[in-house]
Amino acid sequence: MFRALPVPVRVASALMPAYLEHMRVIRRMCTDVKMRTHISTDGLSGRSDCNCLAVRQAARHVTQFYDQFLAPIGLRTTQFSILAKLRRLGPMTINALAADLVMDRTTLGRNLLPLERDGLITVETGKRDRRSKEVRLTEAGAARFQTGVKGWTQAQKQFATAFGAERTVELRALLHAVAATELGFP
């Protein structure tokens, strides 16, 4: 049915979280759809029927658009989102921040490194649990975030103009609902 993808030994361990396995299966499905392999499950007939591919393409398209507005201040969209989350919620453990951003911990870690290097955040030993790491926004991070709000606001307005204000509100509601939907990982 699906072409087997090579899986590195460290990823194939018995300790792999279910969502990583799920993402591997989805990646396989979307690769097969892109390769025009016939999939008859649930009436999927081609690449345009793959929900995962459509969402990922839209996400990349919108991310690239927002990145252009944030580039002058030296941030990418994901980094801006991290600063925004910390500003709004205060210090958080890496695990809590990753869960809140619906991001795996290693991807979050890669995004935290340049923010920490530039002094926009600090990563310290947790106060409640010394085994955890806590992420805090610095004054420089709050200032950079505030500077980025102008570009982000321009991106928001331009997106709403291009896509339509009402459709933009509907899209956001749908995407929040998708993110909140229990998909029943295998």
JSON list of C-alpha atoms in Angstrom, two decimals:
[
{"chain": "A", "resi": 1, "resn": "MET", "atom": "CA", "xyz": [0.00, 0.00, 0.00]},
{"chain": "A", "resi": 2, "resn": "PHE", "atom": "CA", "xyz": [2.63, 2.57, 1.07]},
{"chain": "A", "resi": 3, "resn": "ARG", "atom": "CA", "xyz": [6.28, 2.71, 0.18]},
{"chain": "A", "resi": 4, "resn": "ALA", "atom": "CA", "xyz": [8.44, 2.12, 3.25]},
{"chain": "A", "resi": 5, "resn": "LEU", "atom": "CA", "xyz": [10.64, 5.02, 4.22]},
{"chain": "A", "resi": 6, "resn": "PRO", "atom": "CA", "xyz": [13.99, 4.37, 5.86]},
{"chain": "A", "resi": 7, "resn": "VAL", "atom": "CA", "xyz": [13.78, 5.20, 9.55]},
{"chain": "A", "resi": 8, "resn": "PRO", "atom": "CA", "xyz": [16.95, 5.95, 11.50]},
{"chain": "A", "resi": 9, "resn": "VAL", "atom": "CA", "xyz": [17.53, 3.54, 14.38]},
{"chain": "A", "resi": 10, "resn": "ARG", "atom": "CA", "xyz": [17.33, 6.33, 17.00]},
{"chain": "A", "resi": 11, "resn": "VAL", "atom": "CA", "xyz": [13.86, 7.31, 15.69]},
{"chain": "A", "resi": 12, "resn": "ALA", "atom": "CA", "xyz": [12.60, 3.74, 15.48]},
{"chain": "A", "resi": 13, "resn": "SER", "atom": "CA", "xyz": [13.21, 3.04, 19.18]},
{"chain": "A", "resi": 14, "resn": "ALA", "atom": "CA", "xyz": [10.43, 1.73, 21.38]},
{"chain": "A", "resi": 15, "resn": "LEU", "atom": "CA", "xyz": [10.47, 5.06, 23.25]},
{"chain": "A", "resi": 16, "resn": "MET", "atom": "CA", "xyz": [9.30, 7.06, 20.20]},
{"chain": "A", "resi": 17, "resn": "PRO", "atom": "CA", "xyz": [6.21, 9.10, 21.09]},
{"chain": "A", "resi": 18, "resn": "ALA", "atom": "CA", "xyz": [3.04, 8.15, 19.24]},
{"chain": "A", "resi": 19, "resn": "TYR", "atom": "CA", "xyz": [2.79, 11.54, 17.51]},
{"chain": "A", "resi": 20, "resn": "LEU", "atom": "CA", "xyz": [6.22, 11.08, 15.89]},
{"chain": "A", "resi": 21, "resn": "GLU", "atom": "CA", "xyz": [5.12, 7.74, 14.51]},
{"chain": "A", "resi": 22, "resn": "HIS", "atom": "CA", "xyz": [1.91, 9.37, 13.31]},
{"chain": "A", "resi": 23, "resn": "MET", "atom": "CA", "xyz": [3.89, 12.14, 11.55]},
{"chain": "A", "resi": 24, "resn": "ARG", "atom": "CA", "xyz": [6.05, 9.48, 9.88]},
{"chain": "A", "resi": 25, "resn": "VAL", "atom": "CA", "xyz": [2.92, 7.75, 8.56]},
{"chain": "A", "resi": 26, "resn": "ILE", "atom": "CA", "xyz": [1.44, 11.06, 7.34]},
{"chain": "A", "resi": 27, "resn": "ARG", "atom": "CA", "xyz": [4.73, 11.97, 5.63]},
{"chain": "A", "resi": 28, "resn": "ARG", "atom": "CA", "xyz": [4.66, 8.57, 3.90]},
{"chain": "A", "resi": 29, "resn": "MET", "atom": "CA", "xyz": [1.07, 9.12, 2.79]},
{"chain": "A", "resi": 30, "resn": "CYS", "atom": "CA", "xyz": [1.77, 12.59, 1.43]},
{"chain": "A", "resi": 31, "resn": "THR", "atom": "CA", "xyz": [4.92, 11.41, -0.32]},
{"chain": "A", "resi": 32, "resn": "ASP", "atom": "CA", "xyz": [2.90, 8.67, -2.01]},
{"chain": "A", "resi": 33, "resn": "VAL", "atom": "CA", "xyz": [0.22, 11.18, -3.02]},
{"chain": "A", "resi": 34, "resn": "LYS", "atom": "CA", "xyz": [2.88, 13.54, -4.42]},
{"chain": "A", "resi": 35, "resn": "MET", "atom": "CA", "xyz": [4.39, 10.62, -6.33]},
{"chain": "A", "resi": 36, "resn": "ARG", "atom": "CA", "xyz": [0.89, 9.98, -7.80]},
{"chain": "A", "resi": 37, "resn": "THR", "atom": "CA", "xyz": [0.64, 6.58, -6.20]},
{"chain": "A", "resi": 38, "resn": "HIS", "atom": "CA", "xyz": [-3.00, 5.55, -6.26]},
{"chain": "A", "resi": 39, "resn": "ILE", "atom": "CA", "xyz": [-4.59, 5.64, -2.81]},
{"chain": "A", "resi": 40, "resn": "SER", "atom": "CA", "xyz": [-8.19, 4.50, -2.59]},
{"chain": "A", "resi": 41, "resn": "THR", "atom": "CA", "xyz": [-8.71, 4.91, 1.17]},
{"chain": "A", "resi": 42, "resn": "ASP", "atom": "CA", "xyz": [-11.54, 7.37, 1.93]},
{"chain": "A", "resi": 43, "resn": "GLY", "atom": "CA", "xyz": [-11.83, 8.41, -1.71]},
{"chain": "A", "resi": 44, "resn": "LEU", "atom": "CA", "xyz": [-8.40, 10.02, -1.91]},
{"chain": "A", "resi": 45, "resn": "SER", "atom": "CA", "xyz": [-7.57, 10.12, -5.57]},
{"chain": "A", "resi": 46, "resn": "GLY", "atom": "CA", "xyz": [-4.71, 12.53, -5.96]},
{"chain": "A", "resi": 47, "resn": "ARG", "atom": "CA", "xyz": [-2.38, 15.09, -4.45]},
{"chain": "A", "resi": 48, "resn": "SER", "atom": "CA", "xyz": [-5.14, 17.71, -4.13]},
{"chain": "A", "resi": 49, "resn": "ASP", "atom": "CA", "xyz": [-7.03, 15.38, -1.76]},
{"chain": "A", "resi": 50, "resn": "CYS", "atom": "CA", "xyz": [-4.26, 15.18, 0.84]},
{"chain": "A", "resi": 51, "resn": "ASN", "atom": "CA", "xyz": [-5.26, 17.30, 3.85]},
{"chain": "A", "resi": 52, "resn": "CYS", "atom": "CA", "xyz": [-1.76, 17.17, 5.27]},
{"chain": "A", "resi": 53, "resn": "LEU", "atom": "CA", "xyz": [-0.13, 18.40, 2.07]},
{"chain": "A", "resi": 54, "resn": "ALA", "atom": "CA", "xyz": [-2.68, 21.20, 1.61]},
{"chain": "A", "resi": 55, "resn": "VAL", "atom": "CA", "xyz": [-2.23, 22.42, 5.20]},
{"chain": "A", "resi": 56, "resn": "ARG", "atom": "CA", "xyz": [1.58, 22.25, 5.00]},
{"chain": "A", "resi": 57, "resn": "GLN", "atom": "CA", "xyz": [1.67, 24.11, 1.67]},
{"chain": "A", "resi": 58, "resn": "ALA", "atom": "CA", "xyz": [-0.63, 26.84, 3.02]},
{"chain": "A", "resi": 59, "resn": "ALA", "atom": "CA", "xyz": [1.43, 27.07, 6.22]},
{"chain": "A", "resi": 60, "resn": "ARG", "atom": "CA", "xyz": [4.69, 27.42, 4.28]},
{"chain": "A", "resi": 61, "resn": "HIS", "atom": "CA", "xyz": [3.13, 30.04, 1.98]},
{"chain": "A", "resi": 62, "resn": "VAL", "atom": "CA", "xyz": [1.81, 32.14, 4.86]},
{"chain": "A", "resi": 63, "resn": "THR", "atom": "CA", "xyz": [4.99, 31.69, 6.91]},
{"chain": "A", "resi": 64, "resn": "GLN", "atom": "CA", "xyz": [7.15, 32.92, 4.02]},
{"chain": "A", "resi": 65, "resn": "PHE", "atom": "CA", "xyz": [4.85, 35.93, 3.67]},
{"chain": "A", "resi": 66, "resn": "TYR", "atom": "CA", "xyz": [5.10, 36.85, 7.38]},
{"chain": "A", "resi": 67, "resn": "ASP", "atom": "CA", "xyz": [8.85, 36.19, 7.41]},
{"chain": "A", "resi": 68, "resn": "GLN", "atom": "CA", "xyz": [9.29, 38.99, 4.85]},
{"chain": "A", "resi": 69, "resn": "PHE", "atom": "CA", "xyz": [7.72, 41.48, 7.27]},
{"chain": "A", "resi": 70, "resn": "LEU", "atom": "CA", "xyz": [9.79, 40.28, 10.24]},
{"chain": "A", "resi": 71, "resn": "ALA", "atom": "CA", "xyz": [13.12, 39.99, 8.39]},
{"chain": "A", "resi": 72, "resn": "PRO", "atom": "CA", "xyz": [14.10, 43.65, 8.99]},
{"chain": "A", "resi": 73, "resn": "ILE", "atom": "CA", "xyz": [14.22, 43.00, 12.75]},
{"chain": "A", "resi": 74, "resn": "GLY", "atom": "CA", "xyz": [16.10, 39.71, 12.39]},
{"chain": "A", "resi": 75, "resn": "LEU", "atom": "CA", "xyz": [13.29, 37.35, 13.40]},
{"chain": "A", "resi": 76, "resn": "ARG", "atom": "CA", "xyz": [11.45, 34.55, 11.70]},
{"chain": "A", "resi": 77, "resn": "THR", "atom": "CA", "xyz": [7.76, 33.91, 12.26]},
{"chain": "A", "resi": 78, "resn": "THR", "atom": "CA", "xyz": [8.34, 30.99, 14.62]},
{"chain": "A", "resi": 79, "resn": "GLN", "atom": "CA", "xyz": [10.76, 33.02, 16.74]},
{"chain": "A", "resi": 80, "resn": "PHE", "atom": "CA", "xyz": [8.32, 35.94, 16.86]},
{"chain": "A", "resi": 81, "resn": "SER", "atom": "CA", "xyz": [5.61, 33.51, 18.02]},
{"chain": "A", "resi": 82, "resn": "ILE", "atom": "CA", "xyz": [7.87, 32.23, 20.80]},
{"chain": "A", "resi": 83, "resn": "LEU", "atom": "CA", "xyz": [8.57, 35.78, 22.02]},
{"chain": "A", "resi": 84, "resn": "ALA", "atom": "CA", "xyz": [4.84, 36.60, 21.83]},
{"chain": "A", "resi": 85, "resn": "LYS", "atom": "CA", "xyz": [3.91, 33.51, 23.85]},
{"chain": "A", "resi": 86, "resn": "LEU", "atom": "CA", "xyz": [6.50, 34.26, 26.55]},
{"chain": "A", "resi": 87, "resn": "ARG", "atom": "CA", "xyz": [5.41, 37.90, 26.71]},
{"chain": "A", "resi": 88, "resn": "ARG", "atom": "CA", "xyz": [1.77, 36.89, 27.11]},
{"chain": "A", "resi": 89, "resn": "LEU", "atom": "CA", "xyz": [2.20, 33.93, 29.49]},
{"chain": "A", "resi": 90, "resn": "GLY", "atom": "CA", "xyz": [5.49, 34.63, 31.26]},
{"chain": "A", "resi": 91, "resn": "PRO", "atom": "CA", "xyz": [8.26, 32.09, 31.92]},
{"chain": "A", "resi": 92, "resn": "MET", "atom": "CA", "xyz": [7.47, 28.54, 30.80]},
{"chain": "A", "resi": 93, "resn": "THR", "atom": "CA", "xyz": [9.20, 25.19, 30.81]},
{"chain": "A", "resi": 94, "resn": "ILE", "atom": "CA", "xyz": [10.44, 24.04, 27.43]},
{"chain": "A", "resi": 95, "resn": "ASN", "atom": "CA", "xyz": [7.92, 21.19, 27.46]},
{"chain": "A", "resi": 96, "resn": "ALA", "atom": "CA", "xyz": [4.99, 23.50, 28.29]},
{"chain": "A", "resi": 97, "resn": "LEU", "atom": "CA", "xyz": [6.06, 26.00, 25.63]},
{"chain": "A", "resi": 98, "resn": "ALA", "atom": "CA", "xyz": [6.41, 23.25, 23.02]},
{"chain": "A", "resi": 99, "resn": "ALA", "atom": "CA", "xyz": [2.96, 21.89, 23.87]},
{"chain": "A", "resi": 100, "resn": "ASP", "atom": "CA", "xyz": [1.39, 25.35, 23.77]},
{"chain": "A", "resi": 101, "resn": "LEU", "atom": "CA", "xyz": [2.95, 26.05, 20.36]},
{"chain": "A", "resi": 102, "resn": "VAL", "atom": "CA", "xyz": [2.00, 22.53, 19.10]},
{"chain": "A", "resi": 103, "resn": "MET", "atom": "CA", "xyz": [5.66, 21.95, 18.31]},
{"chain": "A", "resi": 104, "resn": "ASP", "atom": "CA", "xyz": [7.93, 19.06, 19.18]},
{"chain": "A", "resi": 105, "resn": "ARG", "atom": "CA", "xyz": [10.60, 19.76, 21.77]},
{"chain": "A", "resi": 106, "resn": "THR", "atom": "CA", "xyz": [13.59, 19.35, 19.44]},
{"chain": "A", "resi": 107, "resn": "THR", "atom": "CA", "xyz": [12.18, 21.79, 16.87]},
{"chain": "A", "resi": 108, "resn": "LEU", "atom": "CA", "xyz": [11.51, 24.27, 19.65]},
{"chain": "A", "resi": 109, "resn": "GLY", "atom": "CA", "xyz": [15.08, 23.78, 20.90]},
{"chain": "A", "resi": 110, "resn": "ARG", "atom": "CA", "xyz": [16.49, 24.66, 17.47]},
{"chain": "A", "resi": 111, "resn": "ASN", "atom": "CA", "xyz": [14.38, 27.84, 17.44]},
{"chain": "A", "resi": 112, "resn": "LEU", "atom": "CA", "xyz": [15.42, 28.81, 20.96]},
{"chain": "A", "resi": 113, "resn": "LEU", "atom": "CA", "xyz": [19.17, 28.68, 20.26]},
{"chain": "A", "resi": 114, "resn": "PRO", "atom": "CA", "xyz": [19.41, 31.88, 18.15]},
{"chain": "A", "resi": 115, "resn": "LEU", "atom": "CA", "xyz": [17.03, 33.70, 20.51]},
{"chain": "A", "resi": 116, "resn": "GLU", "atom": "CA", "xyz": [19.22, 32.76, 23.46]},
{"chain": "A", "resi": 117, "resn": "ARG", "atom": "CA", "xyz": [22.42, 33.61, 21.55]},
{"chain": "A", "resi": 118, "resn": "ASP", "atom": "CA", "xyz": [21.02, 37.07, 20.75]},
{"chain": "A", "resi": 119, "resn": "GLY", "atom": "CA", "xyz": [20.02, 37.65, 24.39]},
{"chain": "A", "resi": 120, "resn": "LEU", "atom": "CA", "xyz": [16.29, 37.73, 23.64]},
{"chain": "A", "resi": 121, "resn": "ILE", "atom": "CA", "xyz": [15.51, 34.86, 26.01]},
{"chain": "A", "resi": 122, "resn": "THR", "atom": "CA", "xyz": [17.24, 32.98, 28.80]},
{"chain": "A", "resi": 123, "resn": "VAL", "atom": "CA", "xyz": [17.02, 29.25, 29.38]},
{"chain": "A", "resi": 124, "resn": "GLU", "atom": "CA", "xyz": [17.54, 28.39, 33.03]},
{"chain": "A", "resi": 125, "resn": "THR", "atom": "CA", "xyz": [17.10, 25.46, 35.36]},
{"chain": "A", "resi": 126, "resn": "GLY", "atom": "CA", "xyz": [13.47, 25.23, 36.47]},
{"chain": "A", "resi": 127, "resn": "LYS", "atom": "CA", "xyz": [12.62, 26.69, 39.87]},
{"chain": "A", "resi": 128, "resn": "ARG", "atom": "CA", "xyz": [10.03, 24.03, 40.77]},
{"chain": "A", "resi": 129, "resn": "ASP", "atom": "CA", "xyz": [11.74, 21.08, 39.13]},
{"chain": "A", "resi": 130, "resn": "ARG", "atom": "CA", "xyz": [15.52, 21.31, 38.80]},
{"chain": "A", "resi": 131, "resn": "ARG", "atom": "CA", "xyz": [15.41, 18.69, 36.01]},
{"chain": "A", "resi": 132, "resn": "SER", "atom": "CA", "xyz": [13.37, 20.98, 33.74]},
{"chain": "A", "resi": 133, "resn": "LYS", "atom": "CA", "xyz": [14.48, 24.02, 31.77]},
{"chain": "A", "resi": 134, "resn": "GLU", "atom": "CA", "xyz": [12.56, 27.27, 31.98]},
{"chain": "A", "resi": 135, "resn": "VAL", "atom": "CA", "xyz": [12.46, 29.85, 29.19]},
{"chain": "A", "resi": 136, "resn": "ARG", "atom": "CA", "xyz": [12.20, 33.54, 30.06]},
{"chain": "A", "resi": 137, "resn": "LEU", "atom": "CA", "xyz": [11.83, 36.62, 27.90]},
{"chain": "A", "resi": 138, "resn": "THR", "atom": "CA", "xyz": [14.57, 39.20, 28.51]},
{"chain": "A", "resi": 139, "resn": "GLU", "atom": "CA", "xyz": [14.16, 42.98, 28.29]},
{"chain": "A", "resi": 140, "resn": "ALA", "atom": "CA", "xyz": [15.94, 42.87, 24.93]},
{"chain": "A", "resi": 141, "resn": "GLY", "atom": "CA", "xyz": [13.50, 40.15, 23.81]},
{"chain": "A", "resi": 142, "resn": "ALA", "atom": "CA", "xyz": [10.50, 42.22, 24.88]},
{"chain": "A", "resi": 143, "resn": "ALA", "atom": "CA", "xyz": [11.91, 45.23, 23.00]},
{"chain": "A", "resi": 144, "resn": "ARG", "atom": "CA", "xyz": [12.58, 43.16, 19.85]},
{"chain": "A", "resi": 145, "resn": "PHE", "atom": "CA", "xyz": [9.06, 41.72, 20.07]},
{"chain": "A", "resi": 146, "resn": "GLN", "atom": "CA", "xyz": [7.58, 45.22, 20.36]},
{"chain": "A", "resi": 147, "resn": "THR", "atom": "CA", "xyz": [9.59, 46.32, 17.32]},
{"chain": "A", "resi": 148, "resn": "GLY", "atom": "CA", "xyz": [8.30, 43.29, 15.40]},
{"chain": "A", "resi": 149, "resn": "VAL", "atom": "CA", "xyz": [4.66, 44.05, 16.18]},
{"chain": "A", "resi": 150, "resn": "LYS", "atom": "CA", "xyz": [4.69, 46.75, 13.47]},
{"chain": "A", "resi": 151, "resn": "GLY", "atom": "CA", "xyz": [5.76, 44.27, 10.77]},
{"chain": "A", "resi": 152, "resn": "TRP", "atom": "CA", "xyz": [3.42, 41.61, 12.09]},
{"chain": "A", "resi": 153, "resn": "THR", "atom": "CA", "xyz": [0.50, 44.08, 12.05]},
{"chain": "A", "resi": 154, "resn": "GLN", "atom": "CA", "xyz": [1.31, 45.01, 8.44]},
{"chain": "A", "resi": 155, "resn": "ALA", "atom": "CA", "xyz": [1.36, 41.31, 7.51]},
{"chain": "A", "resi": 156, "resn": "GLN", "atom": "CA", "xyz": [-1.97, 40.76, 9.26]},
{"chain": "A", "resi": 157, "resn": "LYS", "atom": "CA", "xyz": [-3.59, 43.67, 7.39]},
{"chain": "A", "resi": 158, "resn": "GLN", "atom": "CA", "xyz": [-2.14, 42.71, 4.02]},
{"chain": "A", "resi": 159, "resn": "PHE", "atom": "CA", "xyz": [-3.21, 39.08, 4.48]},
{"chain": "A", "resi": 160, "resn": "ALA", "atom": "CA", "xyz": [-6.77, 40.16, 5.36]},
{"chain": "A", "resi": 161, "resn": "THR", "atom": "CA", "xyz": [-6.86, 42.46, 2.35]},
{"chain": "A", "resi": 162, "resn": "ALA", "atom": "CA", "xyz": [-5.64, 39.75, -0.03]},
{"chain": "A", "resi": 163, "resn": "PHE", "atom": "CA", "xyz": [-7.71, 36.89, 1.40]},
{"chain": "A", "resi": 164, "resn": "GLY", "atom": "CA", "xyz": [-10.74, 38.90, 2.57]},
{"chain": "A", "resi": 165, "resn": "ALA", "atom": "CA", "xyz": [-11.42, 40.10, 6.11]},
{"chain": "A", "resi": 166, "resn": "GLU", "atom": "CA", "xyz": [-14.39, 37.80, 6.73]},
{"chain": "A", "resi": 167, "resn": "ARG", "atom": "CA", "xyz": [-12.67, 34.76, 5.23]},
{"chain": "A", "resi": 168, "resn": "THR", "atom": "CA", "xyz": [-9.59, 35.53, 7.36]},
{"chain": "A", "resi": 169, "resn": "VAL", "atom": "CA", "xyz": [-11.66, 35.39, 10.56]},
{"chain": "A", "resi": 170, "resn": "GLU", "atom": "CA", "xyz": [-13.34, 32.17, 9.39]},
{"chain": "A", "resi": 171, "resn": "LEU", "atom": "CA", "xyz": [-9.99, 30.64, 8.44]},
{"chain": "A", "resi": 172, "resn": "ARG", "atom": "CA", "xyz": [-8.52, 31.39, 11.86]},
{"chain": "A", "resi": 173, "resn": "ALA", "atom": "CA", "xyz": [-11.53, 29.80, 13.56]},
{"chain": "A", "resi": 174, "resn": "LEU", "atom": "CA", "xyz": [-11.23, 26.70, 11.38]},
{"chain": "A", "resi": 175, "resn": "LEU", "atom": "CA", "xyz": [-7.49, 26.40, 12.01]},
{"chain": "A", "resi": 176, "resn": "HIS", "atom": "CA", "xyz": [-7.97, 26.75, 15.79]},
{"chain": "A", "resi": 177, "resn": "ALA", "atom": "CA", "xyz": [-10.61, 24.01, 15.58]},
{"chain": "A", "resi": 178, "resn": "VAL", "atom": "CA", "xyz": [-8.24, 21.76, 13.60]},
{"chain": "A", "resi": 179, "resn": "ALA", "atom": "CA", "xyz": [-5.47, 22.27, 16.17]},
{"chain": "A", "resi": 180, "resn": "ALA", "atom": "CA", "xyz": [-7.91, 21.43, 18.99]},
{"chain": "A", "resi": 181, "resn": "THR", "atom": "CA", "xyz": [-9.35, 18.32, 17.30]},
{"chain": "A", "resi": 182, "resn": "GLU", "atom": "CA", "xyz": [-8.35, 14.96, 18.76]},
{"chain": "A", "resi": 183, "resn": "LEU", "atom": "CA", "xyz": [-7.28, 13.06, 15.67]},
{"chain": "A", "resi": 184, "resn": "GLY", "atom": "CA", "xyz": [-6.82, 9.71, 17.41]},
{"chain": "A", "resi": 185, "resn": "PHE", "atom": "CA", "xyz": [-3.17, 8.98, 16.74]},
{"chain": "A", "resi": 186, "resn": "PRO", "atom": "CA", "xyz": [-2.61, 5.31, 15.97]}
]
